[in-house]
Amino acid sequence: MLFRCHDGYVKKGLMEIENIKKTETSTYLFCKIIFWQVYD
């Protein structure tokens, strides 16, 4: 899931995700939010 997010979907959120990488859930949710913001 995390790699899916990093794989060009959210380049802007990449650094932020790295910093927030506390748990898989937090990172996944953060990635999910950014994904929708970018594509919605």
Short mmCIF file of C-alpha atoms in Angstrom, two decimals:
data_model
loop_
_atom_site.label_atom_id
_atom_site.label_comp_id
_atom_site.label_asym_id
_atom_site.label_seq_id
_atom_site.Cartn_x
_atom_site.Cartn_y
_atom_site.Cartn_z
CA MET A 1 0.00 0.00 0.00
CA LEU A 2 2.75 2.42 0.99
CA PHE A 3 4.75 1.72 -2.17
CA ARG A 4 1.57 2.14 -4.17
CA CYS A 5 1.26 5.61 -2.70
CA HIS A 6 4.90 6.45 -3.33
CA ASP A 7 4.75 5.12 -6.86
CA GLY A 8 4.13 8.49 -8.50
CA TYR A 9 0.64 8.95 -7.08
CA VAL A 10 1.67 11.40 -4.36
CA LYS A 11 5.04 12.95 -4.98
CA LYS A 12 4.15 16.06 -2.98
CA GLY A 13 3.21 14.01 0.08
CA LEU A 14 6.27 11.75 -0.14
CA MET A 15 8.44 13.69 2.32
CA GLU A 16 5.53 14.31 4.66
CA ILE A 17 4.67 10.60 4.60
CA GLU A 18 8.27 9.71 5.44
CA ASN A 19 8.10 11.99 8.48
CA ILE A 20 4.70 10.66 9.55
CA LYS A 21 5.69 7.03 9.01
CA LYS A 22 4.86 6.13 12.62
CA THR A 23 2.59 3.19 11.83
CA GLU A 24 1.33 1.50 8.68
CA THR A 25 -2.18 2.71 9.46
CA SER A 26 -1.19 6.35 9.91
CA THR A 27 0.92 6.34 6.76
CA TYR A 28 -1.78 4.56 4.76
CA LEU A 29 -4.52 6.96 5.89
CA PHE A 30 -2.30 9.98 5.23
CA CYS A 31 -1.49 8.61 1.80
CA LYS A 32 -5.15 7.93 1.16
CA ILE A 33 -6.08 11.54 2.02
CA ILE A 34 -3.38 13.01 -0.21
CA PHE A 35 -4.37 10.67 -3.03
CA TRP A 36 -7.95 11.92 -3.03
CA GLN A 37 -6.84 15.55 -2.75
CA VAL A 38 -4.67 15.12 -5.83
CA TYR A 39 -7.11 13.16 -7.97
CA ASP A 40 -10.48 14.48 -6.77
#
